[in-house]
XYZ file of C-alpha atoms in Angstrom:
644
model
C 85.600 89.132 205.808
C 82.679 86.771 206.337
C 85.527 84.104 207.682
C 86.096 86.641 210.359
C 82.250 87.962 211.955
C 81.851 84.010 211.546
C 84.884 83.517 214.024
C 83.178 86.919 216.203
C 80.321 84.907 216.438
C 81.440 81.608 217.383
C 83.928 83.081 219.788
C 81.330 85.152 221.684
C 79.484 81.974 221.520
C 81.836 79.431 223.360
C 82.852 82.290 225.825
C 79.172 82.152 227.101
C 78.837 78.205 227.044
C 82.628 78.031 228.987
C 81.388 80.777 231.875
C 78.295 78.736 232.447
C 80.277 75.543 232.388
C 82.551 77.302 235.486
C 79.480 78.319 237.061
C 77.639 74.260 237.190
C 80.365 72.511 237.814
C 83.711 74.824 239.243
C 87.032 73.911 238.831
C 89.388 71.582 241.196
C 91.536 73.076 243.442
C 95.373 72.215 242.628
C 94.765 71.319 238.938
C 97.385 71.437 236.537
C 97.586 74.819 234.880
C 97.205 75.147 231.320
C 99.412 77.552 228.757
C 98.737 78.934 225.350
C 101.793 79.935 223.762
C 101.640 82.580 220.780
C 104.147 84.130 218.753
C 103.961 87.994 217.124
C 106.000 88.833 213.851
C 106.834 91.840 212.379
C 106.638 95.659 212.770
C 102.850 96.990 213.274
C 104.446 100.416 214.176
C 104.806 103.720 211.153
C 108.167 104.516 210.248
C 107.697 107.770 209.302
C 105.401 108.929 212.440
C 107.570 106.532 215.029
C 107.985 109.301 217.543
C 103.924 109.153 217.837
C 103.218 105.781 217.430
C 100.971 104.255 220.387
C 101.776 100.820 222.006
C 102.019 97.772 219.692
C 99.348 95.695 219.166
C 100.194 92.875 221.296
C 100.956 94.592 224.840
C 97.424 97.157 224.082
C 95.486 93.551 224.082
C 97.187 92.215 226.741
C 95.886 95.519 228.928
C 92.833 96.064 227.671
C 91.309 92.877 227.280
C 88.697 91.916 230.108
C 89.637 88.213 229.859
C 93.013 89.058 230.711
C 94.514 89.271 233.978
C 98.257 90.683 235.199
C 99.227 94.523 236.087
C 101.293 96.538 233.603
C 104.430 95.441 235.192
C 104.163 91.726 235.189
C 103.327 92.002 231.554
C 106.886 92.581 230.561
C 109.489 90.426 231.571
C 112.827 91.895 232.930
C 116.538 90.234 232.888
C 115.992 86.721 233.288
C 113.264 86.054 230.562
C 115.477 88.188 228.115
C 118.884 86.803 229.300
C 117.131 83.151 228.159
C 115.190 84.502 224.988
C 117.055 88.021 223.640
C 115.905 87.380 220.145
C 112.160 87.845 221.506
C 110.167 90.410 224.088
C 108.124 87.976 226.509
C 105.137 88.887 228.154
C 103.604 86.854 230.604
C 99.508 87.107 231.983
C 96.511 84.912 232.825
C 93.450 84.038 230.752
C 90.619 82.836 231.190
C 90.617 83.023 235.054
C 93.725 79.894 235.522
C 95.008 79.832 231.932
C 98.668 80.998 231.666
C 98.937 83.027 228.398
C 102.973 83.499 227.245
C 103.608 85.892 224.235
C 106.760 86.146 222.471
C 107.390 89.103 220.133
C 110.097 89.907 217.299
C 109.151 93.136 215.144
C 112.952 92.809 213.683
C 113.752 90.611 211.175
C 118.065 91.003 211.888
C 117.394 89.894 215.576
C 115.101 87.362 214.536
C 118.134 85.663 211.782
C 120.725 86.020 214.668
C 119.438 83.756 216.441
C 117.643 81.364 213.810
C 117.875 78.115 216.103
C 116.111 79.659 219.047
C 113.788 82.188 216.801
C 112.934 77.928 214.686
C 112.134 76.944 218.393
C 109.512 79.117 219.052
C 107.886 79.083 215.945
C 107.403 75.197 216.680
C 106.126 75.305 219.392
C 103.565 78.066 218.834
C 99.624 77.545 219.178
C 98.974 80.890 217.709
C 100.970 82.895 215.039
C 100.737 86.669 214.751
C 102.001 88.178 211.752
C 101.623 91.944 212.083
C 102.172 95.195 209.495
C 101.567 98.280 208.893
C 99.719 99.525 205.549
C 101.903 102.545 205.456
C 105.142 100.752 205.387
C 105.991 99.078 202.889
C 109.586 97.653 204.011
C 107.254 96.105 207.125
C 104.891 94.314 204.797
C 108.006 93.304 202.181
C 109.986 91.738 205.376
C 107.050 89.753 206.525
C 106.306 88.129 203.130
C 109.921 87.625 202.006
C 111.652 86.573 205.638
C 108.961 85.395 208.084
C 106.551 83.475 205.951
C 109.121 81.501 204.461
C 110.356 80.485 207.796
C 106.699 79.767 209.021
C 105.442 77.769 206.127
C 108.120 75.012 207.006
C 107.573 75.497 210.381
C 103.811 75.760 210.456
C 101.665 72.376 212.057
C 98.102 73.118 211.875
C 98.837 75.876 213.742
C 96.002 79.180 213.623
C 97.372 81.980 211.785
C 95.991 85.767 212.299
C 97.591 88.528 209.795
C 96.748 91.976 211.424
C 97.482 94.934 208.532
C 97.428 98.015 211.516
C 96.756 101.617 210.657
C 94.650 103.594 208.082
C 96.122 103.808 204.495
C 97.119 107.714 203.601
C 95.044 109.716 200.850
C 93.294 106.255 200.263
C 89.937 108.134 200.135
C 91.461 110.801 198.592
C 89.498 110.573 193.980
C 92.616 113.244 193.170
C 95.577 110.918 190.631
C 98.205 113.799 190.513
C 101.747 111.914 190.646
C 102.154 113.089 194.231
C 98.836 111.686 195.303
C 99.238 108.400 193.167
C 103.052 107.816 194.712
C 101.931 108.098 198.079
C 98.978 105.736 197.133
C 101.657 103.008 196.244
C 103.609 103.554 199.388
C 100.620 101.876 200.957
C 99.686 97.919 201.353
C 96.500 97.291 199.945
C 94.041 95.011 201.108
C 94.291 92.840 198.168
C 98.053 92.250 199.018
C 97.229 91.278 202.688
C 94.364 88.896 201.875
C 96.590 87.082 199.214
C 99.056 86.494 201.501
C 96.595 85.375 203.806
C 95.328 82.913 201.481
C 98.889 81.506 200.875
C 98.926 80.224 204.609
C 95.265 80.016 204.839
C 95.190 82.725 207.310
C 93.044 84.570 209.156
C 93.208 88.283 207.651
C 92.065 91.421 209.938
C 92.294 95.200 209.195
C 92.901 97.245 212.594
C 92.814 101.066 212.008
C 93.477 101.809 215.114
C 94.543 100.386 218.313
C 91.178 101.133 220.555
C 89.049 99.509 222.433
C 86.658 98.557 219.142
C 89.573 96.893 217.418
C 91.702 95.810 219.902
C 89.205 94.457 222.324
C 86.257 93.301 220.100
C 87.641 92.605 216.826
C 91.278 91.393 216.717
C 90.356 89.954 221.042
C 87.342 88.503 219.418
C 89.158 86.281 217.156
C 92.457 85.960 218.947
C 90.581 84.654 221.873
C 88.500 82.321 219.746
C 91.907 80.366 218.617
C 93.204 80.465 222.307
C 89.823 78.539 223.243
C 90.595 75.867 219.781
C 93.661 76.057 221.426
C 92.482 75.007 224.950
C 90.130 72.474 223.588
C 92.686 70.768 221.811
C 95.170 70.089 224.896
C 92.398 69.458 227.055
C 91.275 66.229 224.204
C 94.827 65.050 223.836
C 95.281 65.374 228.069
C 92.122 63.314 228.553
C 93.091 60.531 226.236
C 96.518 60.156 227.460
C 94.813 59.669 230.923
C 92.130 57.514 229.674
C 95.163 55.253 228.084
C 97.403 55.041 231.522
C 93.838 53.939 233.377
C 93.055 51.523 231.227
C 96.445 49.075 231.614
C 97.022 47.993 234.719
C 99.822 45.653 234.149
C 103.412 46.034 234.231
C 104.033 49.842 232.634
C 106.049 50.241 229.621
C 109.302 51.858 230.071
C 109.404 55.431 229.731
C 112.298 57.290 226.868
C 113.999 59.989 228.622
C 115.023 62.834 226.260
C 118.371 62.705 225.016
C 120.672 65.168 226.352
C 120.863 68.775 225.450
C 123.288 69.687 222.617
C 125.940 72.324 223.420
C 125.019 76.103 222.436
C 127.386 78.008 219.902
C 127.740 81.083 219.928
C 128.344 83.378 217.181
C 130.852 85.780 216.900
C 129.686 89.735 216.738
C 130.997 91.648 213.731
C 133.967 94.009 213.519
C 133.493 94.667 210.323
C 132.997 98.464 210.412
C 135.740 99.099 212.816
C 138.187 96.826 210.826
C 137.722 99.411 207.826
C 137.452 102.315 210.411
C 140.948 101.288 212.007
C 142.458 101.437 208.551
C 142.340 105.014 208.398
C 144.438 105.815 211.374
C 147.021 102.582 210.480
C 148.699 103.901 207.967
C 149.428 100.605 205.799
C 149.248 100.043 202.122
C 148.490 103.849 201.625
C 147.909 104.610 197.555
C 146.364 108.612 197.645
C 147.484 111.309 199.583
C 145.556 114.442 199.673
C 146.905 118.100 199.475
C 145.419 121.583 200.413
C 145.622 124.293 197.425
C 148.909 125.133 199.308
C 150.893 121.943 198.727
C 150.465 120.419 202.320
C 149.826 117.206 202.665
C 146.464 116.502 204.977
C 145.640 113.017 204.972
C 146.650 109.590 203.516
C 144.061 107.444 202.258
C 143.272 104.210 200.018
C 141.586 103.675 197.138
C 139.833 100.624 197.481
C 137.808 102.145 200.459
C 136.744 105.655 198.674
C 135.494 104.199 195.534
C 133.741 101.338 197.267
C 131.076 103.970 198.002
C 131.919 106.926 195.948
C 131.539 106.656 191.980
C 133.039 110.602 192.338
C 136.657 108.784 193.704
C 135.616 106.053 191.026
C 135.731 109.027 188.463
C 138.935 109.997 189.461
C 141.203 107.138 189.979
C 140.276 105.933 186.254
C 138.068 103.259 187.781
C 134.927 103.954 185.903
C 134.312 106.345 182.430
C 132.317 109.312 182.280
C 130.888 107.324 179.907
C 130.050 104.320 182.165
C 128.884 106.887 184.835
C 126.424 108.904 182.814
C 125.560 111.636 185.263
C 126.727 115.144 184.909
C 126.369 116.053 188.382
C 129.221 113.155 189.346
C 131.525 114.453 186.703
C 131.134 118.010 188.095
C 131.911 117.504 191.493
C 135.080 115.590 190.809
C 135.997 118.115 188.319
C 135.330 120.852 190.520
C 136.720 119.492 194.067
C 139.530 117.678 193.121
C 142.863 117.611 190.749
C 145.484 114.896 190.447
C 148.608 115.877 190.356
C 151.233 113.697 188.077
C 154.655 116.151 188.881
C 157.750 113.543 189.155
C 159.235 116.666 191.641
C 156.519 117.858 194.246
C 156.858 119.571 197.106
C 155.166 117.722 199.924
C 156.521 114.241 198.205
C 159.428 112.844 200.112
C 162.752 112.484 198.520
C 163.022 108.789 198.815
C 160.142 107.382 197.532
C 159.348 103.870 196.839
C 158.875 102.468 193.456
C 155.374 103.039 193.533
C 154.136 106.261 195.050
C 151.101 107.088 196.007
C 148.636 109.215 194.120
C 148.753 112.740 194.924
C 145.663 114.449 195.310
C 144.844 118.209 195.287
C 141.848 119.758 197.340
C 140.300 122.251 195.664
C 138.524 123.406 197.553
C 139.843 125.111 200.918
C 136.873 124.824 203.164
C 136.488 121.197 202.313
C 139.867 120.522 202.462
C 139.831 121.733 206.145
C 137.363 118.870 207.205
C 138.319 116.583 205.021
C 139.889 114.621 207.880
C 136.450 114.399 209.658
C 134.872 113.642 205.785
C 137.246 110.414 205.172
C 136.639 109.331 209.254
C 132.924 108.829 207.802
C 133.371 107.444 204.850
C 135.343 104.999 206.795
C 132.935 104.380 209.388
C 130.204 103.446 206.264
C 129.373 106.930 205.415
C 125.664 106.715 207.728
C 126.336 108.806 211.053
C 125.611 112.072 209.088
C 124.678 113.983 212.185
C 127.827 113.151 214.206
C 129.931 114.443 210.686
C 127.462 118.214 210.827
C 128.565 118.048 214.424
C 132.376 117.428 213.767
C 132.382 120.218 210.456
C 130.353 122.842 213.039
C 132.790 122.588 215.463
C 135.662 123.656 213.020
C 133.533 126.024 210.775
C 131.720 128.456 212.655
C 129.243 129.798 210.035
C 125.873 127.814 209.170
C 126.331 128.752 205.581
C 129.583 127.207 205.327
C 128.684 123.921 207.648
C 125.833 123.498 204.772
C 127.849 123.869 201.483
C 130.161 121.346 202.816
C 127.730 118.638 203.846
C 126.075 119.287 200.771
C 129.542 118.554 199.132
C 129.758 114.922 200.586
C 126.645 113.878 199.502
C 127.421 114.947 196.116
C 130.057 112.472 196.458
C 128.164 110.001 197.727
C 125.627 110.451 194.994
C 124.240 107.381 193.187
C 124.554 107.725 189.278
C 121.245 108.994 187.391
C 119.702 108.980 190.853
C 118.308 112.154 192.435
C 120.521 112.784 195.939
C 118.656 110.390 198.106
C 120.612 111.619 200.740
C 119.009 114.847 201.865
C 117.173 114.434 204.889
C 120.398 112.988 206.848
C 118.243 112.385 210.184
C 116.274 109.426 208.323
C 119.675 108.455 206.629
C 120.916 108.068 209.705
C 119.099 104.404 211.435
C 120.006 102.791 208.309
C 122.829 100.241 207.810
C 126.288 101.345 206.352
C 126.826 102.045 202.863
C 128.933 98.611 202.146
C 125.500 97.022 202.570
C 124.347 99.410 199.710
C 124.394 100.253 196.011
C 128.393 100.620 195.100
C 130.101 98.337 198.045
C 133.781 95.918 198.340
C 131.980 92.878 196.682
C 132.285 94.968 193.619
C 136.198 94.976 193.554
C 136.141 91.075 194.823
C 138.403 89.220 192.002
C 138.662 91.856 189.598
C 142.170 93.084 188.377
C 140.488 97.388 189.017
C 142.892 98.689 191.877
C 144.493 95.430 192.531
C 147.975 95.176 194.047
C 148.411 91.803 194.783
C 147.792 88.724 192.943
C 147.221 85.493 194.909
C 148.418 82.202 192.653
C 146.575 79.209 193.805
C 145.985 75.579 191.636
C 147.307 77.367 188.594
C 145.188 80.325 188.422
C 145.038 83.808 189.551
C 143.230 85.594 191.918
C 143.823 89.944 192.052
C 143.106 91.267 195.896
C 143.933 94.892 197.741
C 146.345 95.028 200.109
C 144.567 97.408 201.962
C 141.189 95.092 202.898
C 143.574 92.707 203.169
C 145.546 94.257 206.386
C 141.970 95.565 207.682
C 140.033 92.445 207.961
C 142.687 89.631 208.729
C 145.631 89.986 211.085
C 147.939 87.691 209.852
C 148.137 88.841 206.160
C 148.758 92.287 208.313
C 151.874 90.920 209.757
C 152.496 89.032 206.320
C 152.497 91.992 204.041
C 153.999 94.635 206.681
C 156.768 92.683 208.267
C 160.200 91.361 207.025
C 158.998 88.532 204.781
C 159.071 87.765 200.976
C 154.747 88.688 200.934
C 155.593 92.194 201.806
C 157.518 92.949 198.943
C 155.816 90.543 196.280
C 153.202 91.139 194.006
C 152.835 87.475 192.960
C 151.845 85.572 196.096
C 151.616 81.774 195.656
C 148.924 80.078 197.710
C 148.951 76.306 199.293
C 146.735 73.987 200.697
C 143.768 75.723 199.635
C 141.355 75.056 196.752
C 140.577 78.769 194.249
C 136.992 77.985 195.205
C 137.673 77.885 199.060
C 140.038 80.813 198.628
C 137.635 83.036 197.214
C 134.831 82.177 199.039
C 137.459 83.531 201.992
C 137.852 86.771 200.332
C 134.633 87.285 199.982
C 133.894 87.010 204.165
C 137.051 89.466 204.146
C 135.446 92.196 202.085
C 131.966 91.909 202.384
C 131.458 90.222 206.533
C 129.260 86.912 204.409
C 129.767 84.096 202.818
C 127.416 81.432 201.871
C 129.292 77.948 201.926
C 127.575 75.607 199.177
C 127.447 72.729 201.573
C 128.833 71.024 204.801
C 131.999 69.843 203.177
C 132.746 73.344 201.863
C 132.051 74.977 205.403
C 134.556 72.562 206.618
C 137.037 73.331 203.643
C 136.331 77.252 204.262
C 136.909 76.433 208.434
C 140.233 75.057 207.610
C 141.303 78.154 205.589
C 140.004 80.514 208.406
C 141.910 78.847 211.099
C 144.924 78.836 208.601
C 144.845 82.851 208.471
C 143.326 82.639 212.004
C 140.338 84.607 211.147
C 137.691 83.371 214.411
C 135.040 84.574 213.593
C 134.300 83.272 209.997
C 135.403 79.755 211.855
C 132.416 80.509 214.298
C 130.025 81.118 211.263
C 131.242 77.982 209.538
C 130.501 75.801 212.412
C 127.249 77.140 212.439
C 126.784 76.571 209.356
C 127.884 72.663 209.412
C 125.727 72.430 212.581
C 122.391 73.807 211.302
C 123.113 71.657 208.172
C 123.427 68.378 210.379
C 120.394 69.090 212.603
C 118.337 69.955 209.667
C 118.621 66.451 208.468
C 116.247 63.928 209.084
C 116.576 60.687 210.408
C 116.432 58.578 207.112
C 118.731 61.080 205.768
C 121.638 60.938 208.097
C 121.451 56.932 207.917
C 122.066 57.473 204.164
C 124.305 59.881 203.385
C 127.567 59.553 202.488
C 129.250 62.181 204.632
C 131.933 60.444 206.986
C 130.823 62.459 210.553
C 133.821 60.800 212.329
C 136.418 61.785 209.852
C 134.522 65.422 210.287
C 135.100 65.000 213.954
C 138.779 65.021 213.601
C 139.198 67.263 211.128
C 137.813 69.806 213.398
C 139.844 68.602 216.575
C 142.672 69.046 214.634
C 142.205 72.454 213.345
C 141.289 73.616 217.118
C 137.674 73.838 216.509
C 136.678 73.111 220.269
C 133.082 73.697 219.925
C 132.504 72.011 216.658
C 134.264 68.851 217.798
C 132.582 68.927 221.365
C 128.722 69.406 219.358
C 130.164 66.145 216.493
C 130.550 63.955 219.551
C 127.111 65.028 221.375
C 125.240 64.440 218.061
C 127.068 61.293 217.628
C 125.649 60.077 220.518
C 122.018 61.368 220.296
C 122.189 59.286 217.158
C 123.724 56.318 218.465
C 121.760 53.770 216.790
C 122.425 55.190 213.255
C 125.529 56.095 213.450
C 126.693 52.722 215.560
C 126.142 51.074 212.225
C 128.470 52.898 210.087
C 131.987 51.574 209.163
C 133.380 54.495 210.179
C 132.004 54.157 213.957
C 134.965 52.040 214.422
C 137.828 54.711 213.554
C 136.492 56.352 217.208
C 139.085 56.703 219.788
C 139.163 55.348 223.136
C 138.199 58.430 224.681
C 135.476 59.381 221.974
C 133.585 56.006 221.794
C 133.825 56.461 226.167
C 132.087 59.668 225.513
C 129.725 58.448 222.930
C 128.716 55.403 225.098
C 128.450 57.283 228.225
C 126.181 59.415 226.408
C 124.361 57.764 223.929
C 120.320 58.188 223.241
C 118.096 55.844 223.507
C 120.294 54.270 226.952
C 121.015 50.690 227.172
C 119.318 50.503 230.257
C 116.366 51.589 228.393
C 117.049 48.911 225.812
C 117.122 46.305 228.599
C 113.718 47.679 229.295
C 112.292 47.684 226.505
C 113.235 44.094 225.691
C 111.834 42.985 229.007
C 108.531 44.723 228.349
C 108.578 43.116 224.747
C 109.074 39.363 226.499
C 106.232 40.407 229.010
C 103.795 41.164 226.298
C 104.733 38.190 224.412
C 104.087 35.693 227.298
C 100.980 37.461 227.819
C 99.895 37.340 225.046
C 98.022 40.601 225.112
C 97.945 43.449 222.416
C 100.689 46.483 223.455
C 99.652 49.644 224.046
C 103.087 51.306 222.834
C 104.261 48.900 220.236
């Protein structure tokens, strides 16, 4: 802490010496406004008190602090700030009397990833950093240290870093070490934690516990507004010098670079995941289990795959998993108790005609269940999380409260983890989380493995098991391919061509689990291929991200050696209808004329490509010409060169 009442000091200092500067000699009217730009990671607020939590940390500086200037509503951007920068909140005031102060904050780590190239952006061009937690959370501490501070320590440029840890720890004063007191104790972030981290960026570390005027205005202002003066000081230096340098040549000017144009945006895609699965209820295709009432009467159809992907209960049952691989009594008692298979070659409900391979019929024990059951398998299918839409659905066909409660207390029985107590019990906090295929038991788990298969994909020699029924959901020609009149639909052997096993299962897995993590560019254009084969858009989209983030993370020296042929990338894309992929190839081509002008391949351009490229190529011949001229100049001169 003596870092920081150091910083106090010397900030209180240079305040004084800068107001008496304004006072002897005053400022020019129509000077060139200056702008600190700072950047605020992470979640400061309490998840478990949100509904009380005050105003974040940045916006309660930004009105309190005397040295800041702007009303409430010109702190907060609307519509066209967020239109240009959604992944951030912008807030806009003055400093310092003239100084225009620009804040961008991101609390969320998912908005911050979808947009990485933007979110990279702002981090590099930062003069502050703000990385903010709170020491009651956890899961805010554990997403700043495993997803920002990666990101920042590559991006980071002798740029000031200030780690705020906001709020005061619970029972930390508290001698008592019952297990209660001792596991709400490690629910907390201790300082030691926040100054390590600190140490690993050489930060700035500062404990706020609470947002008042004290800590706000004195203590986290003191120092904030300390780096915002280094900050000032800095451009200020580096202004005056260029200055001095244009003054002190008065012969012919050197030509000026203009910035090479602006690359085309991509944009990615949203996810359909959960309605893809969601849609499969109400389909009907590739149906395996059929459920009964006690009476015989069928109620719903349903599919495997789906029910045990995040039920080890339906697991249990369809011979997926042992009691003995299960291991919790409580599982084996609910399927025991709620549900019978029945095996009967005659049954009443079954139709007469029934393929070769029936579906499973299931019997409902249990009769109120059985009556929402419908409602039940709609959430499952919608990732088992909206828990208070499914009590709404269940109240409105069972009227009493005791009844409403046994059954809800039923499904998350079923959704139970094994040897786990039912973490499910307070369904309102359940509720903001992500769906259960991003948790515990989930598809990836059935990805190439023979358990529930029903088709088998041949490809290079080797087998590769699938389900029909993700299958259908998630890709729309292998829909029509396994539900119309071709050989696919009534095949359990389906040869594959074209396609590599790697590539191929790298596609399955985007088809069950909405990822995939190509292993480099020339996979991403392998997996691209495959995607526009089955016509699946948006893994093509994520692909072409991919391949572009790749390409623009390499450096110069890089890209002049490698031994990737960008042309022959260029048409593959154009031929497999990759607009925006092919459009970006031929922009970066031409941003990186002169390495890529030297390449072999640079001839096997088209007419209308090398057009484009020369039309838009960076740095401009015209520049060139310049340049040379300048060069001859200097040489006849015989005079040193200021650029050169």
């Amino acid at each position: 802490m003596l870092k920081t009442e150091w910083i106090l000091k010397r900030s209180m200092e240079i305040n004084v010496s800068r107001n008496v500067t304004k006072e002897t000699s005053g400022e020019t009217p129509g000077a060139e406004t200056m702008s600190i730009h700072i950047v605020a990671l992470g979640n400061e607020g309490d998840s478990f008190h949100q509904d009380s939590r005050p105003s974040g940390l940045i916006r309660t500086y930004l009105g309190r602090s005397p040295l800041v200037s702007g009303d409430e509503g010109s702190l907060l951007l609307s519509a066209a700030s967020a239109v240009a920068r959604p992944v951030f909140t912008e807030y806009q005031a003055s400093a310092f009397g003239n100084v225009r102060l620009v804040v961008h904050d991101c609390p969320v780590w998912d908005i911050f990833d979808s947009d990485w190239y933007s979110s990279r952006n702002l981090i590099g061009g930062a003069d502050i950093i703000v990385i903010k937690y709170n020491v009651n959370d956890k899961f805010s501490f554990h997403e700043v240290k495993d997803n920002y501070i990666p990101v920042i320590k590559r991006a980071l440029n002798s740029v000031p870093v200030i780690i705020a840890a906001v709020g005061t720890r619970q029972n930390e004063e508290l001698p008592c070490t019952c297990p209660l007191c001792t596991s709400d104790r490690g629910s907390c972030v201790s300082t030691t934690e926040g100054i390590q981290l600190a140490k690993e960026l050489g930060a700035t570390y500062l404990e706020l516990h609470s947002l008042d005027d004290f800590y706000i205005g004195k203590y986290f202002g003191g120092v904030l507004e300390y780096f915002m003066i280094q900050a000032l000081n800095q451009k200020t230096s580096e202004k005056m010098k260029k200055r001095k340098m244009s003054n002190s040549f008065h012969g012919i000017r050197p030509p000026q670079l203009e910035q090479p144009e602006k690359m085309p945006v991509l944009k990615a895609e949203a996810s359909h995941y959960n309605s893809d699965l969601h849609n499969l209820l109400f389909c009907c295709q590739c149906v395996d289990v059929v459920f009964y009432n006690p009476d015989l009467k069928e109620v719903v159809e349903a599919h495997k795959i789906v029910l045990c992907a995040v039920s080890h209960v339906f697991m249990l049952l369809f011979n997926v998993k042992s009691p003995a691989d299960i291991q919790d009594s409580s599982i084996i008692r609910t399927a025991q108790d709620l549900f019978a298979i029945n095996r009967e070659a005659v049954f009443p409900g079954a139709s007469p005609d029934s393929p070769g391979n029936p579906p499973l019929r299931v019997i409902v024990k249990d009769a109120l269940f059985c009556s929402c059951l419908s409602d039940i398998l709609r959430f499952i299918y919608s990732g088992a999380f909206q828990w208070e839409e499914l009590e709404e659905d269940i109240r409105k066909k069972l009227k009493d409260s005791g009844d409403v409660s046994n059954v809800m207390e039923k499904v998350k029985c079923i959704l139970k983890t094994p040897g786990k107590i039912n973490c499910l019990r307070n369904c309102k906090t359940y509720q903001a989380r992500k769906p259960l295929w991003f948790y515990s038991t989930s598809l990836k788990f059935f990805l190439n493995k023979p358990m529930l298969a029903d088709v088998v994909f041949e490809i290079q020699g080797t087998t590769v098991p699938a389900h029909r029924a993700i299958l259908v959901a998630r890709c729309e020609v292998m829909a029509a391919m396994f539900n119309g009149n071709y050989m696919e639909a009534k095949s359990v052997l389906i040869p594959v061509y074209g396609v590599s096993k790697e590539t191929f299962l790298s596609f399955l897995e985007y088809l069950y689990t909405d990822s995939c993590c190509p292993a480099g560019i020339f996979q991403a254009m392998c997996l691209l291929i495959c995607a526009e084969m089955y016509q699946v858009s948006r893994l093509q989209h994520i692909c072409e991200l991919f391949i572009i983030t790749q390409l623009q993370s390499m450096p110069s020296r890089e890209l002049a050696s490698m031994n990737l042929d960008i042309v022959d990338l260029l048409k593959k894309a154009k031929f497999h209808h990759s607009d925006c992929l092919s459009t970006w190839l031929l922009h970066f081509i031409a941003t990186n004329y002169l390495i890529f002008s030297q390449k072999p391949e640079f001839q096997d351009l088209s007419v209308e490509e090398r057009s484009f490229v020369e039309k838009h190529r960076w740095p401009s011949n015209l520049y060139l010409k310049q340049l040379a001229e300048y060069r001859k100049y200097i040489h006849s001169r015989k005079c040193r060169c200021l650029v050169m």
